[in-house]
């Protein structure tokens, strides 16, 4: 198993550009989520998904879109990049959606800089 | 929202035991308490989970009092490699779909 993979590892954008951060998992997990982590700060939940076709907002969803067409993939789209979106983005997955006992598995992160 | 409160940072010396306490006054009856560890430039990883009393694994121990309004992560004899951010997680009150909300975490620095 590759676990949770994220691409790209690094990305530099100019203000106003759009891009998609890719996330995939091969563990047949129902639950997937995106977090952002600003320098020296904790993780903040952007969006999450409890299964294919079902997504919901987290703590900081503005400026981001997600979709979940398959169980494996959960891309995060930045519609019009802003310098405030400079951050490290982590994707995570867990087996189910209704138990606090499920462990979350995190990807290696994407470091995004918006100029 | 079930919210957690942890100290922002702690310093310790190699070989000492470190205890990090997390407050979660609004924890729901069915919720477990989970701790994650995050090294610089990596995603968090699971270290321990418990519901009540004491849980121990090869990495840490977790102490949870009877009222479950707090929990304490105990790291025995820390080394420099234990320098990391430690997050305490509890879930939202039972309302269907689960959200995993991380707080600010505790930044542990182990000194030689």
PDB file of C-alpha atoms in Angstrom:
ATOM      1  CA  UNK A   1       0.000   0.000   0.000  1.00  0.00           C
ATOM      2  CA  UNK A   2       1.209   3.480  -0.877  1.00  0.00           C
ATOM      3  CA  UNK A   3      -1.075   4.971   1.795  1.00  0.00           C
ATOM      4  CA  UNK A   4      -1.994   8.615   1.177  1.00  0.00           C
ATOM      5  CA  UNK A   5      -0.162  10.311  -1.658  1.00  0.00           C
ATOM      6  CA  UNK A   6      -0.144  13.977  -2.558  1.00  0.00           C
ATOM      7  CA  UNK A   7       1.085  15.820  -5.622  1.00  0.00           C
ATOM      8  CA  UNK A   8       2.825  18.103  -6.180  1.00  0.00           C
ATOM      9  CA  UNK A   9       5.233  18.359  -3.224  1.00  0.00           C
ATOM     10  CA  UNK A  10       5.977  22.016  -3.924  1.00  0.00           C
ATOM     11  CA  UNK A  11       4.164  24.647  -5.947  1.00  0.00           C
ATOM     12  CA  UNK A  12       4.582  28.368  -6.554  1.00  0.00           C
ATOM     13  CA  UNK A  13       1.646  30.334  -7.930  1.00  0.00           C
ATOM     14  CA  UNK A  14       1.003  33.916  -8.810  1.00  0.00           C
ATOM     15  CA  UNK A  15      -1.947  35.744  -7.316  1.00  0.00           C
ATOM     16  CA  UNK A  16      -5.101  34.959  -9.272  1.00  0.00           C
ATOM     17  CA  UNK A  17      -3.922  31.664 -10.723  1.00  0.00           C
ATOM     18  CA  UNK A  18      -5.879  28.503 -10.117  1.00  0.00           C
ATOM     19  CA  UNK A  19      -4.611  25.018  -9.494  1.00  0.00           C
ATOM     20  CA  UNK A  20      -5.580  21.608  -8.165  1.00  0.00           C
ATOM     21  CA  UNK A  21      -3.797  19.749  -5.395  1.00  0.00           C
ATOM     22  CA  UNK A  22      -4.111  16.020  -5.849  1.00  0.00           C
ATOM     23  CA  UNK A  23      -4.718  13.490  -3.093  1.00  0.00           C
ATOM     24  CA  UNK A  24      -5.172   9.749  -3.452  1.00  0.00           C
ATOM     25  CA  UNK A  25      -5.411   6.825  -1.046  1.00  0.00           C
ATOM     26  CA  UNK A  26      -5.318   3.107  -1.746  1.00  0.00           C
ATOM     27  CA  UNK A  27      -6.741   1.866   1.572  1.00  0.00           C
ATOM     28  CA  UNK A  28     -10.423   1.963   0.554  1.00  0.00           C
ATOM     29  CA  UNK A  29     -11.085   4.598   3.195  1.00  0.00           C
ATOM     30  CA  UNK A  30     -14.465   6.290   3.283  1.00  0.00           C
ATOM     31  CA  UNK A  31     -13.363   9.481   4.962  1.00  0.00           C
ATOM     32  CA  UNK A  32     -10.963  11.971   3.381  1.00  0.00           C
ATOM     33  CA  UNK A  33     -10.100  15.505   4.361  1.00  0.00           C
ATOM     34  CA  UNK A  34      -7.898  18.479   3.606  1.00  0.00           C
ATOM     35  CA  UNK A  35      -6.062  20.589   6.168  1.00  0.00           C
ATOM     36  CA  UNK A  36      -3.876  23.618   5.875  1.00  0.00           C
ATOM     37  CA  UNK A  37      -1.044  24.421   8.236  1.00  0.00           C
ATOM     38  CA  UNK A  38       0.409  27.901   8.335  1.00  0.00           C
ATOM     39  CA  UNK A  39       3.959  28.385   9.669  1.00  0.00           C
ATOM     40  CA  UNK A  40       4.155  27.636  13.388  1.00  0.00           C
ATOM     41  CA  UNK A  41       0.432  26.955  13.595  1.00  0.00           C
ATOM     42  CA  UNK A  42      -1.852  23.988  14.051  1.00  0.00           C
ATOM     43  CA  UNK A  43      -3.898  22.220  11.394  1.00  0.00           C
ATOM     44  CA  UNK A  44      -7.155  23.722  10.195  1.00  0.00           C
ATOM     45  CA  UNK A  45      -9.780  21.659   8.421  1.00  0.00           C
ATOM     46  CA  UNK A  46     -10.716  22.991   4.964  1.00  0.00           C
ATOM     47  CA  UNK A  47     -13.118  20.406   3.529  1.00  0.00           C
ATOM     48  CA  UNK A  48     -13.909  16.794   4.151  1.00  0.00           C
ATOM     49  CA  UNK A  49     -15.733  13.945   2.452  1.00  0.00           C
ATOM     50  CA  UNK A  50     -17.542  10.948   3.926  1.00  0.00           C
ATOM     51  CA  UNK A  51     -17.736   9.041   0.645  1.00  0.00           C
ATOM     52  CA  UNK A  52     -17.884   9.370  -3.114  1.00  0.00           C
ATOM     53  CA  UNK A  53     -20.187  12.212  -4.086  1.00  0.00           C
ATOM     54  CA  UNK A  54     -20.442  13.633  -0.550  1.00  0.00           C
ATOM     55  CA  UNK A  55     -18.420  16.596   0.682  1.00  0.00           C
ATOM     56  CA  UNK A  56     -18.807  19.207   3.387  1.00  0.00           C
ATOM     57  CA  UNK A  57     -17.080  22.309   4.672  1.00  0.00           C
ATOM     58  CA  UNK A  58     -14.621  22.424   7.505  1.00  0.00           C
ATOM     59  CA  UNK A  59     -13.336  25.381   9.487  1.00  0.00           C
ATOM     60  CA  UNK A  60     -11.779  27.415   6.643  1.00  0.00           C
ATOM     61  CA  UNK A  61     -13.461  26.505   3.322  1.00  0.00           C
ATOM     62  CA  UNK A  62     -13.460  29.903   1.588  1.00  0.00           C
ATOM     63  CA  UNK A  63     -11.396  30.005  -1.606  1.00  0.00           C
ATOM     64  CA  UNK A  64     -11.327  26.227  -2.002  1.00  0.00           C
ATOM     65  CA  UNK A  65     -13.460  23.686  -3.820  1.00  0.00           C
ATOM     66  CA  UNK A  66     -13.465  19.922  -3.544  1.00  0.00           C
ATOM     67  CA  UNK A  67     -15.155  17.003  -5.219  1.00  0.00           C
ATOM     68  CA  UNK A  68     -15.113  13.261  -4.612  1.00  0.00           C
ATOM     69  CA  UNK A  69     -15.970  11.320  -7.728  1.00  0.00           C
ATOM     70  CA  UNK A  70     -14.212   8.137  -6.581  1.00  0.00           C
ATOM     71  CA  UNK A  71     -13.382   6.602  -3.212  1.00  0.00           C
ATOM     72  CA  UNK A  72      -9.668   6.916  -3.929  1.00  0.00           C
ATOM     73  CA  UNK A  73      -9.303  10.553  -4.995  1.00  0.00           C
ATOM     74  CA  UNK A  74     -10.057  13.836  -3.272  1.00  0.00           C
ATOM     75  CA  UNK A  75      -8.626  16.842  -5.173  1.00  0.00           C
ATOM     76  CA  UNK A  76      -8.539  20.332  -3.684  1.00  0.00           C
ATOM     77  CA  UNK A  77      -9.001  23.257  -6.073  1.00  0.00           C
ATOM     78  CA  UNK A  78      -7.814  26.767  -5.450  1.00  0.00           C
ATOM     79  CA  UNK A  79     -10.061  28.964  -7.538  1.00  0.00           C
ATOM     80  CA  UNK A  80      -8.062  32.205  -7.533  1.00  0.00           C
ATOM     81  CA  UNK A  81      -4.911  31.977  -5.462  1.00  0.00           C
ATOM     82  CA  UNK A  82      -4.174  34.658  -2.888  1.00  0.00           C
ATOM     83  CA  UNK A  83      -1.039  35.223  -0.775  1.00  0.00           C
ATOM     84  CA  UNK A  84      -3.108  34.304   2.305  1.00  0.00           C
ATOM     85  CA  UNK A  85      -3.316  30.779   0.920  1.00  0.00           C
ATOM     86  CA  UNK A  86       0.426  30.280   1.250  1.00  0.00           C
ATOM     87  CA  UNK A  87       0.598  27.249   3.486  1.00  0.00           C
ATOM     88  CA  UNK A  88       1.351  23.553   3.705  1.00  0.00           C
ATOM     89  CA  UNK A  89      -1.627  21.448   2.697  1.00  0.00           C
ATOM     90  CA  UNK A  90      -2.172  17.981   4.124  1.00  0.00           C
ATOM     91  CA  UNK A  91      -4.615  15.389   2.924  1.00  0.00           C
ATOM     92  CA  UNK A  92      -5.790  12.683   5.325  1.00  0.00           C
ATOM     93  CA  UNK A  93      -8.006   9.630   5.236  1.00  0.00           C
ATOM     94  CA  UNK A  94      -9.603   7.238   7.696  1.00  0.00           C
ATOM     95  CA  UNK A  95     -11.547   4.033   7.386  1.00  0.00           C
ATOM     96  CA  UNK A  96     -15.025   5.139   8.353  1.00  0.00           C
ATOM     97  CA  UNK A  97     -16.951   8.249   9.173  1.00  0.00           C
ATOM     98  CA  UNK A  98     -18.874   7.490  12.308  1.00  0.00           C
ATOM     99  CA  UNK A  99     -16.371   6.488  14.924  1.00  0.00           C
ATOM    100  CA  UNK A 100     -13.874   8.486  16.908  1.00  0.00           C
ATOM    101  CA  UNK A 101     -11.700   5.389  17.144  1.00  0.00           C
ATOM    102  CA  UNK A 102     -10.605   5.509  13.538  1.00  0.00           C
ATOM    103  CA  UNK A 103      -7.031   6.563  12.945  1.00  0.00           C
ATOM    104  CA  UNK A 104      -6.326   9.268  10.414  1.00  0.00           C
ATOM    105  CA  UNK A 105      -3.506   8.693   7.950  1.00  0.00           C
ATOM    106  CA  UNK A 106      -1.829  11.771   6.552  1.00  0.00           C
ATOM    107  CA  UNK A 107      -0.081  12.397   3.285  1.00  0.00           C
ATOM    108  CA  UNK A 108       3.372  14.036   3.073  1.00  0.00           C
ATOM    109  CA  UNK A 109       1.943  17.480   2.327  1.00  0.00           C
ATOM    110  CA  UNK A 110       2.102  20.051  -0.466  1.00  0.00           C
ATOM    111  CA  UNK A 111       4.001  23.254   0.223  1.00  0.00           C
ATOM    112  CA  UNK A 112       2.270  26.080  -1.637  1.00  0.00           C
ATOM    113  CA  UNK A 113       3.592  29.610  -2.052  1.00  0.00           C
ATOM    114  CA  UNK A 114       1.432  32.324  -3.605  1.00  0.00           C
ATOM    115  CA  UNK A 115       3.294  35.402  -4.760  1.00  0.00           C
TER     116      UNK A 115
ATOM    117  CA  UNK B   1     -18.071  21.742  18.957  1.00  0.00           C
ATOM    118  CA  UNK B   2     -15.934  19.611  21.192  1.00  0.00           C
ATOM    119  CA  UNK B   3     -12.877  21.785  21.733  1.00  0.00           C
ATOM    120  CA  UNK B   4      -9.542  20.945  23.240  1.00  0.00           C
ATOM    121  CA  UNK B   5      -7.089  23.134  25.109  1.00  0.00           C
ATOM    122  CA  UNK B   6      -3.405  22.305  25.421  1.00  0.00           C
ATOM    123  CA  UNK B   7      -0.304  24.216  26.494  1.00  0.00           C
ATOM    124  CA  UNK B   8       1.269  25.955  23.527  1.00  0.00           C
ATOM    125  CA  UNK B   9       4.783  24.732  24.223  1.00  0.00           C
ATOM    126  CA  UNK B  10       6.960  22.762  26.642  1.00  0.00           C
ATOM    127  CA  UNK B  11      10.672  22.240  27.051  1.00  0.00           C
ATOM    128  CA  UNK B  12      12.263  19.144  28.546  1.00  0.00           C
ATOM    129  CA  UNK B  13      15.661  17.516  28.848  1.00  0.00           C
ATOM    130  CA  UNK B  14      16.685  14.174  27.479  1.00  0.00           C
ATOM    131  CA  UNK B  15      15.854  11.286  29.778  1.00  0.00           C
ATOM    132  CA  UNK B  16      13.031  13.065  31.580  1.00  0.00           C
ATOM    133  CA  UNK B  17       9.381  12.045  31.590  1.00  0.00           C
ATOM    134  CA  UNK B  18       7.099  14.524  29.849  1.00  0.00           C
ATOM    135  CA  UNK B  19       3.407  14.924  30.616  1.00  0.00           C
ATOM    136  CA  UNK B  20       1.167  16.945  28.310  1.00  0.00           C
ATOM    137  CA  UNK B  21      -2.359  17.612  29.504  1.00  0.00           C
ATOM    138  CA  UNK B  22      -5.340  18.320  27.270  1.00  0.00           C
ATOM    139  CA  UNK B  23      -8.692  19.744  28.445  1.00  0.00           C
ATOM    140  CA  UNK B  24     -11.855  18.635  26.669  1.00  0.00           C
ATOM    141  CA  UNK B  25     -14.733  19.737  28.883  1.00  0.00           C
ATOM    142  CA  UNK B  26     -17.449  19.020  26.302  1.00  0.00           C
ATOM    143  CA  UNK B  27     -16.375  15.537  25.297  1.00  0.00           C
ATOM    144  CA  UNK B  28     -19.304  13.382  24.199  1.00  0.00           C
ATOM    145  CA  UNK B  29     -20.175  10.117  25.914  1.00  0.00           C
ATOM    146  CA  UNK B  30     -19.077   7.928  23.014  1.00  0.00           C
ATOM    147  CA  UNK B  31     -15.970   9.822  22.052  1.00  0.00           C
ATOM    148  CA  UNK B  32     -12.459   8.468  22.308  1.00  0.00           C
ATOM    149  CA  UNK B  33      -9.433  10.667  22.900  1.00  0.00           C
ATOM    150  CA  UNK B  34      -6.691  10.416  20.315  1.00  0.00           C
ATOM    151  CA  UNK B  35      -3.204  11.876  20.297  1.00  0.00           C
ATOM    152  CA  UNK B  36      -1.115  12.584  17.227  1.00  0.00           C
ATOM    153  CA  UNK B  37       2.548  13.504  16.814  1.00  0.00           C
ATOM    154  CA  UNK B  38       3.875  15.752  14.062  1.00  0.00           C
ATOM    155  CA  UNK B  39       7.528  16.130  13.143  1.00  0.00           C
ATOM    156  CA  UNK B  40       8.664  19.152  11.125  1.00  0.00           C
ATOM    157  CA  UNK B  41       7.753  18.946   7.435  1.00  0.00           C
ATOM    158  CA  UNK B  42       5.652  15.800   7.943  1.00  0.00           C
ATOM    159  CA  UNK B  43       1.993  15.041   8.406  1.00  0.00           C
ATOM    160  CA  UNK B  44       0.744  14.035  11.859  1.00  0.00           C
ATOM    161  CA  UNK B  45       0.821  10.405  12.834  1.00  0.00           C
ATOM    162  CA  UNK B  46      -1.237   8.488  15.394  1.00  0.00           C
ATOM    163  CA  UNK B  47       0.469   7.654  18.674  1.00  0.00           C
ATOM    164  CA  UNK B  48      -2.185   6.594  21.175  1.00  0.00           C
ATOM    165  CA  UNK B  49      -5.913   6.470  21.840  1.00  0.00           C
ATOM    166  CA  UNK B  50      -8.083   5.790  24.852  1.00  0.00           C
ATOM    167  CA  UNK B  51     -11.554   6.047  26.351  1.00  0.00           C
ATOM    168  CA  UNK B  52     -10.982   5.941  30.112  1.00  0.00           C
ATOM    169  CA  UNK B  53      -8.413   5.074  32.792  1.00  0.00           C
ATOM    170  CA  UNK B  54      -4.996   4.227  31.385  1.00  0.00           C
ATOM    171  CA  UNK B  55      -3.685   3.035  28.043  1.00  0.00           C
ATOM    172  CA  UNK B  56      -0.069   2.188  27.315  1.00  0.00           C
ATOM    173  CA  UNK B  57       1.761   1.259  24.152  1.00  0.00           C
ATOM    174  CA  UNK B  58       5.398   1.130  23.078  1.00  0.00           C
ATOM    175  CA  UNK B  59       5.511   4.886  22.531  1.00  0.00           C
ATOM    176  CA  UNK B  60       3.462   6.526  25.298  1.00  0.00           C
ATOM    177  CA  UNK B  61       0.873   6.239  28.039  1.00  0.00           C
ATOM    178  CA  UNK B  62      -2.451   7.995  28.182  1.00  0.00           C
ATOM    179  CA  UNK B  63      -4.177   8.784  31.459  1.00  0.00           C
ATOM    180  CA  UNK B  64      -7.865   9.676  31.483  1.00  0.00           C
ATOM    181  CA  UNK B  65      -9.670  10.527  34.747  1.00  0.00           C
ATOM    182  CA  UNK B  66     -13.151   9.267  35.506  1.00  0.00           C
ATOM    183  CA  UNK B  67     -14.889  12.474  34.394  1.00  0.00           C
ATOM    184  CA  UNK B  68     -12.998  12.349  31.057  1.00  0.00           C
ATOM    185  CA  UNK B  69     -12.800  16.145  30.908  1.00  0.00           C
ATOM    186  CA  UNK B  70      -9.074  15.987  30.455  1.00  0.00           C
ATOM    187  CA  UNK B  71      -6.356  13.566  29.430  1.00  0.00           C
ATOM    188  CA  UNK B  72      -2.605  13.407  29.923  1.00  0.00           C
ATOM    189  CA  UNK B  73      -0.129  12.078  27.421  1.00  0.00           C
ATOM    190  CA  UNK B  74       2.987  10.739  29.117  1.00  0.00           C
ATOM    191  CA  UNK B  75       6.242  10.225  27.219  1.00  0.00           C
ATOM    192  CA  UNK B  76       8.778   8.262  29.266  1.00  0.00           C
ATOM    193  CA  UNK B  77      12.467   9.204  29.084  1.00  0.00           C
ATOM    194  CA  UNK B  78      12.270  11.515  26.110  1.00  0.00           C
ATOM    195  CA  UNK B  79      15.063  11.840  23.580  1.00  0.00           C
ATOM    196  CA  UNK B  80      15.937  14.563  21.085  1.00  0.00           C
ATOM    197  CA  UNK B  81      13.920  12.705  18.453  1.00  0.00           C
ATOM    198  CA  UNK B  82      10.732  13.275  20.470  1.00  0.00           C
ATOM    199  CA  UNK B  83      10.894  16.976  19.599  1.00  0.00           C
ATOM    200  CA  UNK B  84       7.594  17.461  17.779  1.00  0.00           C
ATOM    201  CA  UNK B  85       4.124  18.944  18.024  1.00  0.00           C
ATOM    202  CA  UNK B  86       1.576  16.829  19.898  1.00  0.00           C
ATOM    203  CA  UNK B  87      -2.128  17.155  19.187  1.00  0.00           C
ATOM    204  CA  UNK B  88      -5.048  15.965  21.274  1.00  0.00           C
ATOM    205  CA  UNK B  89      -8.256  15.162  19.399  1.00  0.00           C
ATOM    206  CA  UNK B  90     -11.793  14.447  20.425  1.00  0.00           C
ATOM    207  CA  UNK B  91     -14.761  14.346  18.114  1.00  0.00           C
ATOM    208  CA  UNK B  92     -17.752  16.539  17.765  1.00  0.00           C
ATOM    209  CA  UNK B  93     -20.840  15.614  19.748  1.00  0.00           C
ATOM    210  CA  UNK B  94     -22.706  12.765  18.096  1.00  0.00           C
ATOM    211  CA  UNK B  95     -24.497  14.288  15.139  1.00  0.00           C
ATOM    212  CA  UNK B  96     -23.763  11.893  12.330  1.00  0.00           C
ATOM    213  CA  UNK B  97     -20.778  12.788  10.239  1.00  0.00           C
ATOM    214  CA  UNK B  98     -17.449  13.126  11.964  1.00  0.00           C
ATOM    215  CA  UNK B  99     -15.151  16.124  11.815  1.00  0.00           C
ATOM    216  CA  UNK B 100     -11.610  15.828  13.031  1.00  0.00           C
ATOM    217  CA  UNK B 101     -10.719  19.242  14.407  1.00  0.00           C
ATOM    218  CA  UNK B 102      -7.116  19.719  15.456  1.00  0.00           C
ATOM    219  CA  UNK B 103      -6.267  22.408  17.950  1.00  0.00           C
ATOM    220  CA  UNK B 104      -3.010  24.316  18.067  1.00  0.00           C
ATOM    221  CA  UNK B 105      -1.140  21.398  19.615  1.00  0.00           C
ATOM    222  CA  UNK B 106       1.737  21.436  22.101  1.00  0.00           C
ATOM    223  CA  UNK B 107       5.187  22.096  20.735  1.00  0.00           C
ATOM    224  CA  UNK B 108       7.615  19.927  22.703  1.00  0.00           C
ATOM    225  CA  UNK B 109      11.296  20.748  22.523  1.00  0.00           C
ATOM    226  CA  UNK B 110      13.711  18.241  24.011  1.00  0.00           C
ATOM    227  CA  UNK B 111      17.061  19.677  24.984  1.00  0.00           C
ATOM    228  CA  UNK B 112      20.364  17.831  25.324  1.00  0.00           C
TER     229      UNK B 112
END
